[in-house]
Short mmCIF file of N, CA and C in Angstrom, two decimals:
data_model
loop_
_atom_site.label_atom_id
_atom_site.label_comp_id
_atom_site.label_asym_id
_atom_site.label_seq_id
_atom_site.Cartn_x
_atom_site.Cartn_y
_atom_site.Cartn_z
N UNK V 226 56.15 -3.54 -122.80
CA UNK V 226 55.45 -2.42 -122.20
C UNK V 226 54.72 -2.89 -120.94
N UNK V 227 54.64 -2.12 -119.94
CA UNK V 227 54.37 -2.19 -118.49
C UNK V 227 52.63 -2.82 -118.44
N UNK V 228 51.90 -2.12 -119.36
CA UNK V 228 50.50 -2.26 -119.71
C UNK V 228 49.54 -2.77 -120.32
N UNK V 229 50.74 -3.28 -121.37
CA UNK V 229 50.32 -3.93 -122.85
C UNK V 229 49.22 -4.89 -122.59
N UNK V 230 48.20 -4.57 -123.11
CA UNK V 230 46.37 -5.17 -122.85
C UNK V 230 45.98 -5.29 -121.99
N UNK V 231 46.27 -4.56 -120.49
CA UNK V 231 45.48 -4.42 -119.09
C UNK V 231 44.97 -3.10 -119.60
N UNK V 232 43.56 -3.05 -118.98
CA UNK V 232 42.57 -2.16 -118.96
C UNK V 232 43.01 -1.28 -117.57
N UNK V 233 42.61 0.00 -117.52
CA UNK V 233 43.87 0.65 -116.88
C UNK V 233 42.73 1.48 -116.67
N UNK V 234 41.95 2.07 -115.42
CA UNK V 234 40.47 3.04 -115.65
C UNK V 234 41.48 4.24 -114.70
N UNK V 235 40.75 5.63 -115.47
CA UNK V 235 41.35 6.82 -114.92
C UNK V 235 40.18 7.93 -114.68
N UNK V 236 40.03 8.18 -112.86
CA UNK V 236 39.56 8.97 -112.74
C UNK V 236 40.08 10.51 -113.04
N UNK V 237 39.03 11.60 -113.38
CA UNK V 237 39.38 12.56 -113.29
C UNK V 237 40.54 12.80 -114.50
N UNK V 238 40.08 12.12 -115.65
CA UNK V 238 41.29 11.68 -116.21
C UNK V 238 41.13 13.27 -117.48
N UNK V 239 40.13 14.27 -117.51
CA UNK V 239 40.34 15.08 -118.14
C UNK V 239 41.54 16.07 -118.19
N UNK V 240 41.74 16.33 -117.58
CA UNK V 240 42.94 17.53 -116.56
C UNK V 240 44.15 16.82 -115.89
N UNK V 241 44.98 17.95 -115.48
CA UNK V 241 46.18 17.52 -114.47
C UNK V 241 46.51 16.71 -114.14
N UNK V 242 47.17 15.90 -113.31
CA UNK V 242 47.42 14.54 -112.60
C UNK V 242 46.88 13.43 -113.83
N UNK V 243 45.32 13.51 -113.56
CA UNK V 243 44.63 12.45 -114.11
C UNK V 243 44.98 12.55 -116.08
N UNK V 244 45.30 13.49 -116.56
CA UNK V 244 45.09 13.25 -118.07
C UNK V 244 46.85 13.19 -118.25
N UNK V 245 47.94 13.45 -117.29
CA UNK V 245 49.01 13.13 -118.21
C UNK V 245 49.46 11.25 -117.60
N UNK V 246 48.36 10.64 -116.36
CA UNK V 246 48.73 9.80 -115.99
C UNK V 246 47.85 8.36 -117.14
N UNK V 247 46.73 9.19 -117.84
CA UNK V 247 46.72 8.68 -119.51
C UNK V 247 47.14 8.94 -120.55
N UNK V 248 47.73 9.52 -120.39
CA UNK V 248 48.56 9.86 -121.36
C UNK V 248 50.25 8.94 -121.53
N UNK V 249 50.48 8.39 -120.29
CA UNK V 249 51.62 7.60 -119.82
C UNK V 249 51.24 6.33 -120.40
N UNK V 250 50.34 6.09 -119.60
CA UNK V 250 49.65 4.57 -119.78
C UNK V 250 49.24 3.95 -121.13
N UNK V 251 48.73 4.99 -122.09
CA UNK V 251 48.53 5.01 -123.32
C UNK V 251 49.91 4.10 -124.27
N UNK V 252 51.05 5.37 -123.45
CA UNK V 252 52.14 4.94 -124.33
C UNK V 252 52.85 3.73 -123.66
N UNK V 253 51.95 3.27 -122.46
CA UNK V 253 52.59 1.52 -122.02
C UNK V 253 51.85 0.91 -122.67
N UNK V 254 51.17 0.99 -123.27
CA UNK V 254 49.70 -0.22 -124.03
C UNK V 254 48.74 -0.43 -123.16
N UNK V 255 48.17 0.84 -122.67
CA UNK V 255 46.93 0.59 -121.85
C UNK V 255 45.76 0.39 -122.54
N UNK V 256 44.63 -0.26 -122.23
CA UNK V 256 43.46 -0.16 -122.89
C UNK V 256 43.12 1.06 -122.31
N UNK V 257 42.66 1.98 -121.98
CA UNK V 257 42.23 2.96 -121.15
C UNK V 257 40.30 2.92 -121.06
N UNK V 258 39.78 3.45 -119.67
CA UNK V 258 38.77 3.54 -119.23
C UNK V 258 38.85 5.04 -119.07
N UNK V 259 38.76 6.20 -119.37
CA UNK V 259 38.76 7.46 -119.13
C UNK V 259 37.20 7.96 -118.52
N UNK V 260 37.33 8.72 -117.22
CA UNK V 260 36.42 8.86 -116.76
C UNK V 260 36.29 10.31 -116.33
N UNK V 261 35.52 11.32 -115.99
CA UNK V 261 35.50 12.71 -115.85
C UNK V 261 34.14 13.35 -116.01
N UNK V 262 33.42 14.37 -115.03
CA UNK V 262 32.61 15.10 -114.99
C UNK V 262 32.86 16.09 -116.20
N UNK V 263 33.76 16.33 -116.79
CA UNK V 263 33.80 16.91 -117.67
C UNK V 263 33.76 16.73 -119.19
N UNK V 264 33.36 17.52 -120.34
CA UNK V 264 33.18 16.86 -121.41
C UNK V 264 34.50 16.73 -122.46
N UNK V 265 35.54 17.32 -121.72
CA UNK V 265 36.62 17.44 -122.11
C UNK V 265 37.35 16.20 -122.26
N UNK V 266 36.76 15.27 -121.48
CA UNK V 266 37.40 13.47 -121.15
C UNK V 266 37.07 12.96 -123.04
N UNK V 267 36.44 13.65 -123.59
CA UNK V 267 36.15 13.10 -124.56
C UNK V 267 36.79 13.15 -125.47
N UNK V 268 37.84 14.14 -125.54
CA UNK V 268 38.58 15.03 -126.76
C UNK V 268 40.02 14.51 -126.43
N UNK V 269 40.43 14.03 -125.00
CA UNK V 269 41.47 13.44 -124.63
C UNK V 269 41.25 12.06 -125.27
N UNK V 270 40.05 11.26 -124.98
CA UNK V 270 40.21 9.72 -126.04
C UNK V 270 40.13 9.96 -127.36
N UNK V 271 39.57 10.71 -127.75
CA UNK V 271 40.27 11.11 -129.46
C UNK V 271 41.80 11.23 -129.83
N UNK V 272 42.00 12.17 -129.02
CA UNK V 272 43.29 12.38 -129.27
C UNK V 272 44.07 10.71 -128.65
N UNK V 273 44.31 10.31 -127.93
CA UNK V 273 44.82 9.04 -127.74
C UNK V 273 44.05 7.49 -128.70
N UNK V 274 43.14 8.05 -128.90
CA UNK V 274 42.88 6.86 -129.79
C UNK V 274 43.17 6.79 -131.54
N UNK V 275 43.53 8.43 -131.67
CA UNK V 275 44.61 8.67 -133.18
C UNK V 275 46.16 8.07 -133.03
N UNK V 276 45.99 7.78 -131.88
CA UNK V 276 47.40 7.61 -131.81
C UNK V 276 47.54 5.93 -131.88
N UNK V 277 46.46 5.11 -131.92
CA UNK V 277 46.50 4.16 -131.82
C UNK V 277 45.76 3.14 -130.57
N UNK V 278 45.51 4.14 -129.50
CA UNK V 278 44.95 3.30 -128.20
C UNK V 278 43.52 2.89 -128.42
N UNK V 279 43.32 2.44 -127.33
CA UNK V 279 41.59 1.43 -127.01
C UNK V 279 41.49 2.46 -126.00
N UNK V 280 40.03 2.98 -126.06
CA UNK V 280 40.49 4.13 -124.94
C UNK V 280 38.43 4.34 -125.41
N UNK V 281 38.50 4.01 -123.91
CA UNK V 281 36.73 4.47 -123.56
C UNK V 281 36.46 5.84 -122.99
N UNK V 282 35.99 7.03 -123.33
CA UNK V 282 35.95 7.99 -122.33
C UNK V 282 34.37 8.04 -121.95
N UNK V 283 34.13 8.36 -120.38
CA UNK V 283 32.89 8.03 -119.93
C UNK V 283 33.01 9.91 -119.19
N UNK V 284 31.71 10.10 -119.20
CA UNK V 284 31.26 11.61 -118.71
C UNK V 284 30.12 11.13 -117.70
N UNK V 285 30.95 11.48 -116.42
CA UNK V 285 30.01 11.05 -115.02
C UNK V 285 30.70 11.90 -113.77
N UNK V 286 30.02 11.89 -113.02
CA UNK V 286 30.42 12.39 -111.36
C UNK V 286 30.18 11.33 -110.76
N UNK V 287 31.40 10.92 -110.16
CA UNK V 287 31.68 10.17 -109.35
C UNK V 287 31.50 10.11 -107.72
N UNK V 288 31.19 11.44 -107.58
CA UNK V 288 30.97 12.28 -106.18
C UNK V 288 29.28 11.56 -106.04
N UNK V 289 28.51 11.34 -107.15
CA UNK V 289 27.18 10.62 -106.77
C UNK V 289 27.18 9.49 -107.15
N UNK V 290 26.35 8.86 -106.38
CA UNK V 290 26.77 7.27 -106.17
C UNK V 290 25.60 6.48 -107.20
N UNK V 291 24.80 7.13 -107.93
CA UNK V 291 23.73 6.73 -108.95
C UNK V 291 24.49 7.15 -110.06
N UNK V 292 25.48 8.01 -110.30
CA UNK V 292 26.03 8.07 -111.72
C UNK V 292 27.16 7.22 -111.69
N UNK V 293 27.22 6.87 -110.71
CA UNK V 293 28.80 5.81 -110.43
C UNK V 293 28.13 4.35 -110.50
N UNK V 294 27.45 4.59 -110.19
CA UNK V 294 26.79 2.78 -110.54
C UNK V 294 25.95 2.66 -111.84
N UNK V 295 25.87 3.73 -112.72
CA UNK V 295 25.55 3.32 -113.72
C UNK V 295 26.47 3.27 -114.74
N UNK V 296 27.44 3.86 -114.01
CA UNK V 296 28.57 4.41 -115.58
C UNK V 296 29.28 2.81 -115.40
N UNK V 297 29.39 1.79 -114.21
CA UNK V 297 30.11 1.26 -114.02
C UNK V 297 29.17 -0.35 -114.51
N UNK V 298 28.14 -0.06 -113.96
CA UNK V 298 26.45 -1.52 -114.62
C UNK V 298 27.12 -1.24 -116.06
N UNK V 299 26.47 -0.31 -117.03
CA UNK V 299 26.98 0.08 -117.99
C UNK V 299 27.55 -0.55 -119.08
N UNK V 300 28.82 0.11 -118.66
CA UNK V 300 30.10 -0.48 -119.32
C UNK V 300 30.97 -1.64 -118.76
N UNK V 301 29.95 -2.41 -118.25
CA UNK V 301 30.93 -3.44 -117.44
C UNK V 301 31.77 -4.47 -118.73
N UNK V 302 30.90 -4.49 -119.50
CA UNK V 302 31.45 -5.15 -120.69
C UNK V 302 32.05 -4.74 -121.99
N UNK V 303 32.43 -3.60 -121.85
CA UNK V 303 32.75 -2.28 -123.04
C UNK V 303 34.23 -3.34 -123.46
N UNK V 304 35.27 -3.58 -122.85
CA UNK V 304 36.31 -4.22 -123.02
C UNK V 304 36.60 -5.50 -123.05
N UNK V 305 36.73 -6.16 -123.97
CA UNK V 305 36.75 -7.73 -124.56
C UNK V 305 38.03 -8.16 -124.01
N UNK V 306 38.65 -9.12 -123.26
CA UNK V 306 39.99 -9.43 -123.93
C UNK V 306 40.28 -9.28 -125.22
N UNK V 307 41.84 -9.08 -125.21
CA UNK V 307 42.43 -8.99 -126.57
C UNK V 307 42.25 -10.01 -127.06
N UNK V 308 42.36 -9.89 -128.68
CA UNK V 308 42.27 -11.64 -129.28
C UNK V 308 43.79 -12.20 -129.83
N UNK V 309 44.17 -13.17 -129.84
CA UNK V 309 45.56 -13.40 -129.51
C UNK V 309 45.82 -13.91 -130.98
N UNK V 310 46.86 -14.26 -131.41
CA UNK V 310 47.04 -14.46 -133.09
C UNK V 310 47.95 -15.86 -133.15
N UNK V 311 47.20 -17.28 -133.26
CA UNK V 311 47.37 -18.24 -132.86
C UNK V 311 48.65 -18.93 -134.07
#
């Protein structure tokens, strides 16, 4: 798979463009970063994380530059490397 354990962040990822281009990535083995002013980003990482994914959804506007630097301070560490099976 194209993705398999790269962390993969998606703006605008509630809706159109942005939610079927996680929805792709999901099914390459993305970790996903889901991001969206809307609260709807949230119900999309449910649904992809029943399915099996790593999938963060974050509720921010990106259009301001104080919710963008916190969503990003934040969660800078939300995603571990994978752990490998020696």
């Amino acid at each position: 798979m194209r993705f398999q354990d790269k962390v993969v962040a998606i703006t605008g990822a509630a809706q159109g463009i942005g939610r079927q281009t996680a929805e792709q990535a999901a099914r390459e083995g993305a970790r996903l970063l889901l991001i969206d002013r809307s609260r709807y980003v949230h119900e999309l990482a449910a649904t992809l994380a029943e399915s099996g994914c790593d999938v963060l959804a974050l509720e921010a506007d990106l259009e301001q530059w104080a919710s963008t630097e916190q969503v990003f301070c934040r969660r800078r560490g939300s995603f571990r490397p994978p752990r490998r099976a020696d």
